[in-house]
Amino acid sequence: MSRELFREVSRRDFLKLCGGVAAALGLSEVSVPEVAEVLAASSKKPPVVWLEFGSCSGCSTSFLNADSPNAVDVLLNHLSVRYIEVIMAAQGAMTEEVLHETITNEAGEYIVVVEGVVPTKDGYGMIAGRNFYEVLEEVAANAKAVIALGSCSAFGGIPGAKPNPGEVKPVSELIGKEKVINIPGCPANPSWLLTTVVHVLMFGMPELDSYGRPKVIFGQCIHDNCERRASFDEGMYVEKYGDEEIGRDYCLVKVGCKGPNTFSNCPQVRWNSGKSWCVGVGAGCIGCVEPGWPDAFMPFHDRLPDIALPGYAGLRADADLVGTVLGAATAIGIGAHLVGAAAKGKLGKHEASEDKAKTEA
Ligand code: SF4
Ligand code: SF4
């Protein structure tokens, strides 16, 4: 591992980090010193156990690559990470001892981060001779909070897509929802983990939506904060990938953007040190933070089929309401919005009448 990874956090970077976390938590600037105190207090370093189950390790990679500020520095300097399979140098019996010491001596204090799904069929994933689900049950039992990081551990993600031969399940289905915080995403944004850990340390469990996600991160629809929204409202759509309109911020809904059905702060926090995000680079949102993804959002580059919802206007208020009505992430926003656009004569004739007929039905 490079020295760079372990470099000291400069005070400027550290305060920038605290400012970002405070903003993400919805706190004012006057709270920045409080956030800094929580992160900096060495005597309060919370023990963290990071379990790696069935995954590509993409969420670890995403987190470890964060450099503005360097989240790894914060992880190493301000949290007490006792066990993290993807980067720990130790192995074998020694690591198992540390793990068991932590869950015994720090009962009620340590935070567990779980990356990856949990196969429920024997032999589909083991650590030290035990199935993943046995390890999860033991480690989670005494934890202060369990953070299911990434779409796999939160909702099943790609390993949970059909045919799911290992009968994998998300964390909350196995240990209950009580202390599980879901931070989905494929991968999860590094800022989401940090924001959630700080929330747990400062205020306890964050307010969650009906899918167990912190509302402070996943409370707003992507479509409402998208930089291409003005194009959507004006009926300026990209018709196919490769069109020059992609670079002119035309809306991507007709080439499959699932932003109207997806709830997260991606447009605000962005990726790659805040430089850009999926819709910003013209790829469209594929809904990776939603339950049912990826199966419920396929094909990625087609418009989702419309679902008739009489009196839809204003329904897309938050993820809970969508979940209450439909029970899972499905296509409700796109059709209704396109009907609105169609009514203004902004869509093609065929699509306009087709959408309107479906919604009226
Ligand atoms: S449909 Fe997608 S690209 Fe268009 S405004 Fe909504 S989120 Fe942005
Ligand atoms: S914009 Fe959509 S696909 Fe991209 S990371 Fe956010 S939720 Fe996932």
Coordinates of C-alpha atoms and ligand atoms in Angstrom, one line a residue:
M1 CA 0.0 0.0 0.0
S2 CA 1.4 3.4 -0.9
R3 CA 2.7 5.9 1.6
E4 CA 0.3 8.4 0.0
L5 CA -2.6 6.3 1.3
F6 CA -1.4 6.9 4.9
R7 CA -0.4 10.5 4.6
E8 CA -1.5 12.8 7.4
V9 CA -4.6 14.7 6.8
S10 CA -3.9 18.4 6.6
R11 CA -5.9 20.6 8.9
R12 CA -7.4 22.3 5.8
D13 CA -8.4 19.0 4.3
F14 CA -9.8 17.8 7.6
L15 CA -11.9 20.9 8.1
K16 CA -13.1 20.7 4.5
L17 CA -14.1 17.1 5.2
C18 CA -16.0 18.1 8.4
G19 CA -17.7 20.9 6.4
G20 CA -18.8 18.4 3.8
V21 CA -20.1 16.0 6.4
A22 CA -21.9 18.8 8.2
A23 CA -23.6 19.9 5.0
A24 CA -24.6 16.4 4.1
L25 CA -26.1 16.0 7.5
G26 CA -28.1 19.1 7.0
L27 CA -26.2 21.0 9.7
S28 CA -25.2 24.6 9.6
E29 CA -21.6 25.8 9.4
V30 CA -21.5 26.4 13.2
S31 CA -21.7 22.6 13.6
V32 CA -18.4 22.1 11.8
P33 CA -16.3 22.2 15.0
E34 CA -18.6 19.7 16.6
V35 CA -18.2 17.3 13.6
A36 CA -14.4 17.9 13.8
E37 CA -14.4 17.1 17.5
V38 CA -16.2 13.8 16.9
L39 CA -13.8 12.8 14.2
A40 CA -10.7 14.0 15.9
A41 CA -11.2 12.8 19.5
S42 CA -8.8 9.9 19.7
S43 CA -10.2 8.8 23.0
K44 CA -13.6 8.3 21.3
K45 CA -12.3 6.4 18.3
P46 CA -15.1 4.0 17.6
P47 CA -14.1 0.4 16.8
V48 CA -15.1 -0.6 13.3
V49 CA -15.4 -4.1 11.9
W50 CA -15.6 -4.3 8.0
L51 CA -16.9 -7.6 6.8
E52 CA -16.4 -8.6 3.2
F53 CA -19.1 -11.1 1.9
G54 CA -20.3 -11.8 -1.7
S55 CA -19.2 -8.8 -3.7
C56 CA -16.7 -7.4 -6.2
S57 CA -15.2 -5.2 -3.5
G58 CA -16.2 -2.2 -5.5
C59 CA -17.5 -0.4 -2.5
S60 CA -14.2 -0.8 -0.7
T61 CA -12.4 0.4 -3.8
S62 CA -14.7 3.3 -4.2
F63 CA -14.1 4.3 -0.5
L64 CA -10.4 3.7 -0.6
N65 CA -9.9 5.8 -3.7
A66 CA -11.6 8.8 -2.2
D67 CA -9.1 11.6 -2.2
S68 CA -10.9 14.9 -1.6
P69 CA -10.5 14.7 1.3
N70 CA -8.7 11.4 1.7
A71 CA -11.3 9.3 3.4
V72 CA -8.8 6.5 4.0
D73 CA -6.8 8.9 6.2
V74 CA -9.9 9.6 8.2
L75 CA -10.8 6.0 8.4
L76 CA -7.3 5.1 9.7
N77 CA -6.7 8.2 11.9
H78 CA -10.1 8.8 13.4
L79 CA -11.8 5.4 13.5
S80 CA -10.3 2.3 15.1
V81 CA -10.6 -0.2 12.3
R82 CA -10.1 -3.6 13.9
Y83 CA -10.9 -5.9 11.0
I84 CA -11.1 -5.1 7.2
E85 CA -10.3 -8.0 5.0
V86 CA -9.6 -6.2 1.7
I87 CA -6.6 -4.2 3.1
M88 CA -5.5 -5.7 6.4
A89 CA -2.0 -7.2 6.3
A90 CA -2.6 -9.7 9.0
Q91 CA -4.3 -13.0 8.3
G92 CA -5.3 -16.3 9.8
A93 CA -5.9 -17.0 13.4
M94 CA -4.5 -13.6 14.5
T95 CA -7.3 -11.7 12.7
E96 CA -9.9 -14.0 14.1
E97 CA -8.7 -13.3 17.6
V98 CA -8.9 -9.6 17.0
L99 CA -12.4 -9.9 15.6
H100 CA -13.6 -11.9 18.6
E101 CA -11.8 -9.6 21.1
T102 CA -13.6 -6.7 19.5
I103 CA -17.1 -8.1 19.6
T104 CA -16.6 -9.3 23.1
N105 CA -14.8 -6.4 24.8
E106 CA -16.4 -3.6 22.8
A107 CA -20.0 -4.9 22.9
G108 CA -22.5 -2.2 22.1
E109 CA -19.8 0.2 20.9
Y110 CA -18.5 -1.1 17.6
I111 CA -19.9 -0.4 14.2
V112 CA -20.1 -3.1 11.6
V113 CA -19.8 -2.3 7.9
V114 CA -21.0 -5.2 5.7
E115 CA -20.0 -5.2 2.0
G116 CA -21.6 -7.8 -0.2
V117 CA -24.5 -10.2 -0.1
V118 CA -25.0 -13.1 2.3
P119 CA -25.5 -16.5 0.5
T120 CA -27.9 -18.7 2.5
K121 CA -26.9 -21.9 0.7
D122 CA -24.0 -23.6 2.5
G123 CA -20.7 -23.4 0.8
Y124 CA -21.3 -20.3 -1.3
G125 CA -19.0 -18.2 0.9
M126 CA -17.0 -18.9 4.0
I127 CA -14.6 -17.2 6.4
A128 CA -12.5 -19.3 8.7
G129 CA -14.6 -22.4 8.0
R130 CA -17.9 -20.8 8.7
N131 CA -20.6 -19.7 6.3
F132 CA -21.0 -16.0 5.8
Y133 CA -24.4 -15.9 7.5
E134 CA -23.0 -17.5 10.7
V135 CA -20.3 -14.9 10.8
L136 CA -22.8 -12.1 10.2
E137 CA -25.1 -13.2 13.0
E138 CA -22.3 -13.5 15.5
V139 CA -20.6 -10.2 14.6
A140 CA -23.8 -8.2 14.3
A141 CA -25.3 -9.4 17.6
N142 CA -23.4 -6.9 19.9
A143 CA -22.9 -4.1 17.4
K144 CA -24.0 -0.5 18.0
A145 CA -25.1 -0.3 14.3
V146 CA -24.7 -2.3 11.2
I147 CA -24.1 -0.4 8.0
A148 CA -25.0 -2.5 4.9
L149 CA -22.7 -0.8 2.4
G150 CA -23.6 -1.0 -1.3
S151 CA -26.5 -2.4 -3.2
C152 CA -25.5 -6.0 -2.6
S153 CA -25.6 -6.0 1.2
A154 CA -28.5 -3.5 1.3
F155 CA -30.9 -5.0 -1.2
G156 CA -29.2 -8.0 -3.0
G157 CA -27.7 -6.0 -5.9
I158 CA -26.2 -7.9 -8.9
P159 CA -25.6 -11.2 -7.0
G160 CA -29.2 -11.1 -6.0
A161 CA -30.4 -10.8 -9.6
K162 CA -32.0 -13.8 -11.3
P163 CA -31.2 -16.6 -11.1
N164 CA -29.5 -16.1 -7.8
P165 CA -28.0 -19.6 -7.4
G166 CA -26.6 -19.0 -3.9
E167 CA -29.9 -17.8 -2.7
V168 CA -28.2 -14.6 -1.5
K169 CA -30.0 -12.2 0.8
P170 CA -29.4 -8.7 2.0
V171 CA -28.2 -8.1 5.5
S172 CA -31.5 -6.8 7.0
E173 CA -33.4 -9.9 5.9
L174 CA -31.1 -12.1 8.0
I175 CA -30.6 -10.1 11.1
G176 CA -33.7 -7.8 11.2
K177 CA -34.0 -4.1 10.4
E178 CA -33.6 -2.8 14.0
K179 CA -30.0 -1.6 13.8
V180 CA -29.3 -1.9 10.1
I181 CA -28.6 1.2 8.0
N182 CA -28.8 0.6 4.3
I183 CA -26.4 2.6 2.2
P184 CA -27.0 1.2 -1.3
G185 CA -25.2 2.1 -4.5
C186 CA -23.1 0.2 -7.0
P187 CA -20.7 1.3 -5.7
A188 CA -21.8 3.4 -2.7
N189 CA -20.5 6.9 -2.7
P190 CA -17.6 7.3 -0.2
S191 CA -19.3 10.4 1.3
W192 CA -22.4 8.4 2.2
L193 CA -20.4 6.1 4.5
L194 CA -18.6 8.9 6.2
T195 CA -21.8 10.9 6.6
T196 CA -23.6 8.0 8.2
V197 CA -20.8 7.1 10.6
V198 CA -20.6 10.6 11.8
H199 CA -24.4 10.7 12.2
V200 CA -24.3 7.5 14.3
L201 CA -21.5 9.0 16.5
M202 CA -23.1 12.4 16.9
F203 CA -26.8 11.7 17.1
G204 CA -27.3 7.9 17.0
M205 CA -29.3 6.2 14.3
P206 CA -30.3 8.5 11.4
E207 CA -33.9 8.8 10.3
L208 CA -34.5 6.1 7.7
D209 CA -36.9 5.7 4.9
S210 CA -39.0 2.5 4.5
Y211 CA -36.1 0.8 2.8
G212 CA -33.8 1.5 5.7
R213 CA -31.8 4.3 3.9
P214 CA -30.8 7.5 5.7
K215 CA -33.3 10.2 4.6
V216 CA -30.6 12.8 4.7
I217 CA -28.8 11.1 1.8
F218 CA -31.7 9.2 0.0
G219 CA -34.6 11.6 0.7
Q220 CA -34.7 13.5 -2.6
C221 CA -35.5 12.3 -6.1
I222 CA -32.5 12.6 -8.5
H223 CA -34.8 14.1 -11.2
D224 CA -35.6 17.1 -9.0
N225 CA -32.0 18.1 -8.6
C226 CA -30.7 17.2 -12.1
E227 CA -28.8 19.7 -14.1
R228 CA -30.6 18.4 -17.2
R229 CA -34.0 19.1 -15.6
A230 CA -34.6 22.3 -17.5
S231 CA -34.2 20.4 -20.8
F232 CA -36.7 17.8 -19.5
D233 CA -39.2 20.6 -18.7
E234 CA -38.7 22.1 -22.1
G235 CA -39.1 18.8 -23.9
M236 CA -35.5 18.7 -25.2
Y237 CA -34.6 15.0 -25.2
V238 CA -31.6 13.0 -26.4
E239 CA -33.0 10.5 -28.9
K240 CA -30.1 8.1 -29.0
Y241 CA -26.7 7.6 -27.6
G242 CA -24.1 9.3 -29.7
D243 CA -26.3 12.3 -30.5
E244 CA -24.5 15.6 -30.0
E245 CA -27.4 16.7 -27.7
I246 CA -25.9 14.6 -24.9
G247 CA -23.1 17.2 -24.7
R248 CA -25.6 20.0 -24.7
D249 CA -27.3 18.8 -21.5
Y250 CA -30.5 17.5 -23.1
C251 CA -32.5 15.2 -21.0
L252 CA -31.7 11.4 -21.1
V253 CA -35.2 10.1 -20.2
K254 CA -35.9 8.7 -23.6
V255 CA -32.6 6.7 -23.6
G256 CA -33.5 5.1 -20.3
C257 CA -32.5 7.5 -17.5
K258 CA -34.1 6.3 -14.3
G259 CA -33.6 9.6 -12.4
P260 CA -37.3 10.1 -11.9
N261 CA -37.5 6.8 -10.1
T262 CA -34.4 7.1 -8.0
F263 CA -33.7 8.8 -4.7
S264 CA -30.3 9.9 -3.7
N265 CA -28.1 13.0 -3.5
C266 CA -25.9 12.0 -6.4
P267 CA -26.4 15.3 -8.3
Q268 CA -25.1 17.2 -5.2
V269 CA -22.2 15.0 -3.9
R270 CA -21.2 13.6 -7.3
W271 CA -18.3 11.2 -7.9
N272 CA -14.6 11.3 -8.4
S273 CA -13.9 14.0 -5.9
G274 CA -17.1 15.7 -6.7
K275 CA -16.2 16.2 -10.4
S276 CA -19.1 14.6 -12.1
W277 CA -21.8 11.9 -12.0
C278 CA -23.6 9.4 -14.2
V279 CA -26.1 11.9 -15.7
G280 CA -23.5 14.6 -15.9
V281 CA -21.3 12.5 -18.2
G282 CA -24.3 11.6 -20.4
A283 CA -24.8 8.0 -19.2
G284 CA -28.2 8.4 -17.5
C285 CA -29.0 7.1 -14.1
I286 CA -29.6 3.3 -13.9
G287 CA -31.2 3.4 -10.5
C288 CA -28.4 1.6 -8.7
V289 CA -29.5 2.7 -5.2
E290 CA -33.1 1.4 -5.4
P291 CA -34.4 -2.0 -4.1
G292 CA -35.1 -4.4 -6.9
W293 CA -32.1 -3.1 -8.9
P294 CA -30.9 -4.3 -11.3
D295 CA -33.8 -6.6 -12.4
A296 CA -36.5 -4.0 -11.9
F297 CA -34.5 -1.4 -13.9
M298 CA -33.7 -3.4 -17.0
P299 CA -33.1 -2.8 -19.8
F300 CA -30.9 0.1 -18.6
H301 CA -31.2 2.1 -21.9
D302 CA -34.9 1.7 -22.5
R303 CA -37.6 3.8 -21.0
L304 CA -39.4 1.9 -18.2
P305 CA -42.9 0.8 -19.0
D306 CA -45.5 3.2 -17.8
I307 CA -47.7 2.3 -14.8
A308 CA -51.1 4.0 -14.7
L309 CA -51.6 6.0 -11.6
P310 CA -54.7 8.2 -11.6
G311 CA -54.1 11.5 -10.0
Y312 CA -50.3 10.9 -10.1
A313 CA -49.4 14.6 -10.0
G314 CA -47.2 15.3 -7.0
L315 CA -47.0 11.7 -5.9
R316 CA -43.3 11.5 -6.4
A317 CA -42.8 13.2 -3.1
D318 CA -40.3 10.8 -1.5
A319 CA -39.1 7.2 -1.6
D320 CA -41.5 6.1 1.2
L321 CA -44.5 7.2 -0.7
V322 CA -43.4 5.5 -3.9
G323 CA -42.8 2.4 -1.9
T324 CA -46.1 2.6 -0.2
V325 CA -48.0 2.7 -3.5
L326 CA -46.0 0.2 -5.4
G327 CA -44.2 -1.9 -2.9
A328 CA -40.9 -1.7 -4.9
A329 CA -38.9 0.5 -7.1
T330 CA -40.8 0.6 -10.4
A331 CA -41.6 3.0 -13.1
I332 CA -44.0 5.6 -12.1
G333 CA -42.3 8.9 -12.7
I334 CA -41.3 8.8 -16.3
G335 CA -44.7 8.1 -17.8
A336 CA -46.5 10.7 -15.8
H337 CA -43.9 13.4 -16.6
L338 CA -43.9 12.5 -20.3
V339 CA -47.6 12.8 -20.3
G340 CA -47.2 16.3 -19.0
A341 CA -44.7 17.0 -21.7
A342 CA -46.9 15.4 -24.3
A343 CA -49.8 17.5 -23.3
K344 CA -47.6 20.5 -24.1
G345 CA -46.9 19.0 -27.5
K346 CA -43.2 18.4 -26.6
L347 CA -43.0 14.7 -27.5
G348 CA -43.5 12.9 -30.8
K349 CA -47.1 12.3 -31.8
H350 CA -47.1 8.6 -31.4
E351 CA -45.4 8.7 -27.9
A352 CA -47.6 11.4 -26.7
S353 CA -50.9 9.6 -27.5
E354 CA -49.5 6.4 -26.2
D355 CA -48.4 7.8 -22.9
K356 CA -51.6 9.7 -22.4
A357 CA -53.7 6.7 -23.2
K358 CA -51.8 4.5 -20.7
T359 CA -52.1 7.0 -17.9
E360 CA -55.8 7.6 -18.5
A361 CA -56.3 3.9 -18.5
Ligands
SF4_1 S1 -34.9 12.1 -16.7 FE1 -32.7 11.9 -16.0 S2 -31.5 13.3 -17.3 FE2 -33.7 13.9 -17.5 S3 -33.9 15.5 -16.0 FE3 -34.5 13.6 -15.0 S4 -32.7 12.8 -14.0 FE4 -32.0 14.4 -15.5
SF4_2 S1 -26.8 8.6 -10.6 FE1 -28.1 6.8 -10.5 S2 -26.9 5.1 -11.3 FE2 -25.5 6.8 -10.9 S3 -24.7 6.4 -8.8 FE3 -26.5 7.7 -8.6 S4 -28.2 6.3 -8.3 FE4 -26.5 5.1 -9.1

